[in-house]
Amino acid sequence: MKKSFLLILFTLTSILSQAQYKVDFTEKFKKENQGKYKIEINEVKELVHIMIAITKSGIENDDMVEQKGKYYQDVITHFKPYENEQIIKIVDSLLVASIYNYIFLTGNGISYDFKGNKLVKNKIFDFPATTISKNTIKENPITTYKTAIEDFAKKSKFREFYNNHKPYYAEIISSYEKNANLGKQWKWLEKNFKTTQNSYAIFCSPLIKSLNYTGDFKNNNFKLIYMVLPPLDKMEKLSERENELFNTRVMFTEIDHNYVKEPTLANQETINQYFKDRKEWTNEDIEGVSAYPNPVKVFDEYMTFGVFVLYCKENYDNKDFLSAQESVISLMKERGFPKMQEFTDKLLKVRSENPGTKIDDIYPEFLKQFQK
């Protein structure tokens, strides 16, 4: 299972951006959220993460569940006595059957809210995760197991646990608001791309480890970009600015998928021509590269990180920019994309020659740099 979970990490961003869903953006919701972003540790979604954490699959897979830190220890201490409950065995069987069920379970957590000890339907998010790639479910699993989930929450005193940890959740949210620069990134992207978004939501959990992904919900002429992310990292070996660059990269390279996608598709014929030599642009020996099976997918991944380099060039001093560029080149090589140096050099050159031009509009000139 651990291998299959690692493979899914590389595919989720592109898959979920095309996922099917059922949402209802009312006029009231649109008015309250237009031009705003929200960071949330959703109560029912957190319950699902906790249930997964105490399954056999969750305990055995530290890529699926963040197992370091006091919060995880609190979860294990409080909830492990309930690991033999029938609903936990059912959740484990779902994870064993298909790792996509991790998304179908956690992704649909936002479709319910607590009212006392009962789960009631959320009025906005009806069935937010229905299809991932070619995998479709017809019934919301939270609905299917609603009674059993309610019973587990009551028996384990989940709501008491959640309320006791609200100060910690508030710290996570505060850290995002102070250090992630989401508003700054959003403003820069909309200034430099033709694509615009109405609102953003970050669904966070201290139990998320490697699974970061993004997608969008569109309804009633309103588009909400959502991201599923772990808490921001603060690594002691890094300086304050280095931590900022690291966390900015994690978020930025999720967000900008939603901006890069349209100009990439608009130029896909040229991309297919110039990036058709897969051996040149990818290292097939690296696990996960197979998740990018065609030239457009390969280019899109290069471009997503390339735009982050442009952002750093225009928002940090030269020392920090060079550090960020170097880390991106190293990371991409480790992930199986060996030509990031060449890619970013060409992108920076074309950008410098076209200051103030939308990135969508420099695609043709940029792609000419790869003509042989």
mmCIF file with all atom_site columns, C-alpha atoms in Angstrom, residues 273-344:
data_model
loop_
_atom_site.group_PDB
_atom_site.id
_atom_site.type_symbol
_atom_site.label_atom_id
_atom_site.label_alt_id
_atom_site.label_comp_id
_atom_site.label_asym_id
_atom_site.label_entity_id
_atom_site.label_seq_id
_atom_site.pdbx_PDB_ins_code
_atom_site.Cartn_x
_atom_site.Cartn_y
_atom_site.Cartn_z
_atom_site.occupancy
_atom_site.B_iso_or_equiv
_atom_site.pdbx_formal_charge
_atom_site.auth_seq_id
_atom_site.auth_comp_id
_atom_site.auth_asym_id
_atom_site.auth_atom_id
_atom_site.pdbx_PDB_model_num
ATOM 1  C CA . GLN A 1 273 ? 6.121  18.684 -30.679 1.00 0.00 ? 273 GLN A CA 1
ATOM 2  C CA . TYR A 1 274 ? 8.959  20.115 -28.581 1.00 0.00 ? 274 TYR A CA 1
ATOM 3  C CA . PHE A 1 275 ? 8.615  17.870 -25.536 1.00 0.00 ? 275 PHE A CA 1
ATOM 4  C CA . LYS A 1 276 ? 7.952  14.568 -27.291 1.00 0.00 ? 276 LYS A CA 1
ATOM 5  C CA . ASP A 1 277 ? 11.394 13.136 -26.447 1.00 0.00 ? 277 ASP A CA 1
ATOM 6  C CA . ARG A 1 278 ? 10.490 11.746 -23.059 1.00 0.00 ? 278 ARG A CA 1
ATOM 7  C CA . LYS A 1 279 ? 13.985 10.427 -22.330 1.00 0.00 ? 279 LYS A CA 1
ATOM 8  C CA . GLU A 1 280 ? 15.327 13.959 -22.640 1.00 0.00 ? 280 GLU A CA 1
ATOM 9  C CA . TRP A 1 281 ? 12.847 15.537 -20.216 1.00 0.00 ? 281 TRP A CA 1
ATOM 10 C CA . THR A 1 282 ? 12.262 12.818 -17.622 1.00 0.00 ? 282 THR A CA 1
ATOM 11 C CA . ASN A 1 283 ? 14.214 10.219 -15.699 1.00 0.00 ? 283 ASN A CA 1
ATOM 12 C CA . GLU A 1 284 ? 12.106 7.085  -15.949 1.00 0.00 ? 284 GLU A CA 1
ATOM 13 C CA . ASP A 1 285 ? 14.101 5.425  -13.182 1.00 0.00 ? 285 ASP A CA 1
ATOM 14 C CA . ILE A 1 286 ? 12.471 7.741  -10.628 1.00 0.00 ? 286 ILE A CA 1
ATOM 15 C CA . GLU A 1 287 ? 9.268  6.444  -9.051  1.00 0.00 ? 287 GLU A CA 1
ATOM 16 C CA . GLY A 1 288 ? 6.277  8.600  -9.858  1.00 0.00 ? 288 GLY A CA 1
ATOM 17 C CA . VAL A 1 289 ? 7.393  9.993  -13.234 1.00 0.00 ? 289 VAL A CA 1
ATOM 18 C CA . SER A 1 290 ? 5.009  7.574  -14.956 1.00 0.00 ? 290 SER A CA 1
ATOM 19 C CA . ALA A 1 291 ? 2.192  9.704  -13.548 1.00 0.00 ? 291 ALA A CA 1
ATOM 20 C CA . TYR A 1 292 ? 3.111  12.294 -16.201 1.00 0.00 ? 292 TYR A CA 1
ATOM 21 C CA . PRO A 1 293 ? 2.484  10.140 -19.275 1.00 0.00 ? 293 PRO A CA 1
ATOM 22 C CA . ASN A 1 294 ? 2.523  12.710 -22.083 1.00 0.00 ? 294 ASN A CA 1
ATOM 23 C CA . PRO A 1 295 ? 4.391  15.871 -23.148 1.00 0.00 ? 295 PRO A CA 1
ATOM 24 C CA . VAL A 1 296 ? 1.685  18.241 -21.878 1.00 0.00 ? 296 VAL A CA 1
ATOM 25 C CA . LYS A 1 297 ? 1.757  16.713 -18.384 1.00 0.00 ? 297 LYS A CA 1
ATOM 26 C CA . VAL A 1 298 ? 5.561  16.845 -18.301 1.00 0.00 ? 298 VAL A CA 1
ATOM 27 C CA . PHE A 1 299 ? 5.682  20.450 -19.512 1.00 0.00 ? 299 PHE A CA 1
ATOM 28 C CA . ASP A 1 300 ? 2.936  21.498 -17.084 1.00 0.00 ? 300 ASP A CA 1
ATOM 29 C CA . GLU A 1 301 ? 4.952  20.203 -14.140 1.00 0.00 ? 301 GLU A CA 1
ATOM 30 C CA . TYR A 1 302 ? 8.076  22.016 -15.293 1.00 0.00 ? 302 TYR A CA 1
ATOM 31 C CA . MET A 1 303 ? 6.070  25.196 -15.842 1.00 0.00 ? 303 MET A CA 1
ATOM 32 C CA . THR A 1 304 ? 4.358  25.038 -12.456 1.00 0.00 ? 304 THR A CA 1
ATOM 33 C CA . PHE A 1 305 ? 7.722  25.180 -10.692 1.00 0.00 ? 305 PHE A CA 1
ATOM 34 C CA . GLY A 1 306 ? 9.158  27.540 -13.299 1.00 0.00 ? 306 GLY A CA 1
ATOM 35 C CA . VAL A 1 307 ? 6.496  30.131 -12.495 1.00 0.00 ? 307 VAL A CA 1
ATOM 36 C CA . PHE A 1 308 ? 7.436  29.847 -8.825  1.00 0.00 ? 308 PHE A CA 1
ATOM 37 C CA . VAL A 1 309 ? 11.001 30.781 -9.835  1.00 0.00 ? 309 VAL A CA 1
ATOM 38 C CA . LEU A 1 310 ? 9.609  33.842 -11.661 1.00 0.00 ? 310 LEU A CA 1
ATOM 39 C CA . TYR A 1 311 ? 7.649  34.786 -8.535  1.00 0.00 ? 311 TYR A CA 1
ATOM 40 C CA . CYS A 1 312 ? 10.814 34.591 -6.423  1.00 0.00 ? 312 CYS A CA 1
ATOM 41 C CA . LYS A 1 313 ? 12.765 36.638 -8.974  1.00 0.00 ? 313 LYS A CA 1
ATOM 42 C CA . GLU A 1 314 ? 10.238 39.461 -8.663  1.00 0.00 ? 314 GLU A CA 1
ATOM 43 C CA . ASN A 1 315 ? 9.547  39.287 -4.921  1.00 0.00 ? 315 ASN A CA 1
ATOM 44 C CA . TYR A 1 316 ? 12.862 38.495 -3.192  1.00 0.00 ? 316 TYR A CA 1
ATOM 45 C CA . ASP A 1 317 ? 16.381 39.834 -3.287  1.00 0.00 ? 317 ASP A CA 1
ATOM 46 C CA . ASN A 1 318 ? 18.926 38.148 -5.537  1.00 0.00 ? 318 ASN A CA 1
ATOM 47 C CA . LYS A 1 319 ? 20.402 35.963 -2.792  1.00 0.00 ? 319 LYS A CA 1
ATOM 48 C CA . ASP A 1 320 ? 17.022 34.512 -1.838  1.00 0.00 ? 320 ASP A CA 1
ATOM 49 C CA . PHE A 1 321 ? 16.002 34.162 -5.480  1.00 0.00 ? 321 PHE A CA 1
ATOM 50 C CA . LEU A 1 322 ? 19.149 32.173 -6.325  1.00 0.00 ? 322 LEU A CA 1
ATOM 51 C CA . SER A 1 323 ? 18.612 29.984 -3.261  1.00 0.00 ? 323 SER A CA 1
ATOM 52 C CA . ALA A 1 324 ? 15.005 29.308 -4.272  1.00 0.00 ? 324 ALA A CA 1
ATOM 53 C CA . GLN A 1 325 ? 15.988 28.548 -7.866  1.00 0.00 ? 325 GLN A CA 1
ATOM 54 C CA . GLU A 1 326 ? 18.711 26.149 -6.755  1.00 0.00 ? 326 GLU A CA 1
ATOM 55 C CA . SER A 1 327 ? 16.317 24.299 -4.406  1.00 0.00 ? 327 SER A CA 1
ATOM 56 C CA . VAL A 1 328 ? 13.732 23.967 -7.197  1.00 0.00 ? 328 VAL A CA 1
ATOM 57 C CA . ILE A 1 329 ? 16.300 22.588 -9.648  1.00 0.00 ? 329 ILE A CA 1
ATOM 58 C CA . SER A 1 330 ? 17.493 20.086 -7.045  1.00 0.00 ? 330 SER A CA 1
ATOM 59 C CA . LEU A 1 331 ? 13.966 19.037 -6.069  1.00 0.00 ? 331 LEU A CA 1
ATOM 60 C CA . MET A 1 332 ? 12.841 18.555 -9.654  1.00 0.00 ? 332 MET A CA 1
ATOM 61 C CA . LYS A 1 333 ? 15.919 16.461 -10.462 1.00 0.00 ? 333 LYS A CA 1
ATOM 62 C CA . GLU A 1 334 ? 15.133 14.246 -7.460  1.00 0.00 ? 334 GLU A CA 1
ATOM 63 C CA . ARG A 1 335 ? 11.561 13.877 -8.738  1.00 0.00 ? 335 ARG A CA 1
ATOM 64 C CA . GLY A 1 336 ? 12.689 12.841 -12.217 1.00 0.00 ? 336 GLY A CA 1
ATOM 65 C CA . PHE A 1 337 ? 12.706 16.155 -14.120 1.00 0.00 ? 337 PHE A CA 1
ATOM 66 C CA . PRO A 1 338 ? 16.417 16.626 -14.946 1.00 0.00 ? 338 PRO A CA 1
ATOM 67 C CA . LYS A 1 339 ? 16.300 19.738 -17.178 1.00 0.00 ? 339 LYS A CA 1
ATOM 68 C CA . MET A 1 340 ? 14.901 22.295 -14.753 1.00 0.00 ? 340 MET A CA 1
ATOM 69 C CA . GLN A 1 341 ? 18.047 24.425 -15.023 1.00 0.00 ? 341 GLN A CA 1
ATOM 70 C CA . GLU A 1 342 ? 17.645 24.809 -18.777 1.00 0.00 ? 342 GLU A CA 1
ATOM 71 C CA . PHE A 1 343 ? 13.887 25.308 -18.448 1.00 0.00 ? 343 PHE A CA 1
ATOM 72 C CA . THR A 1 344 ? 14.151 28.096 -15.873 1.00 0.00 ? 344 THR A CA 1
#
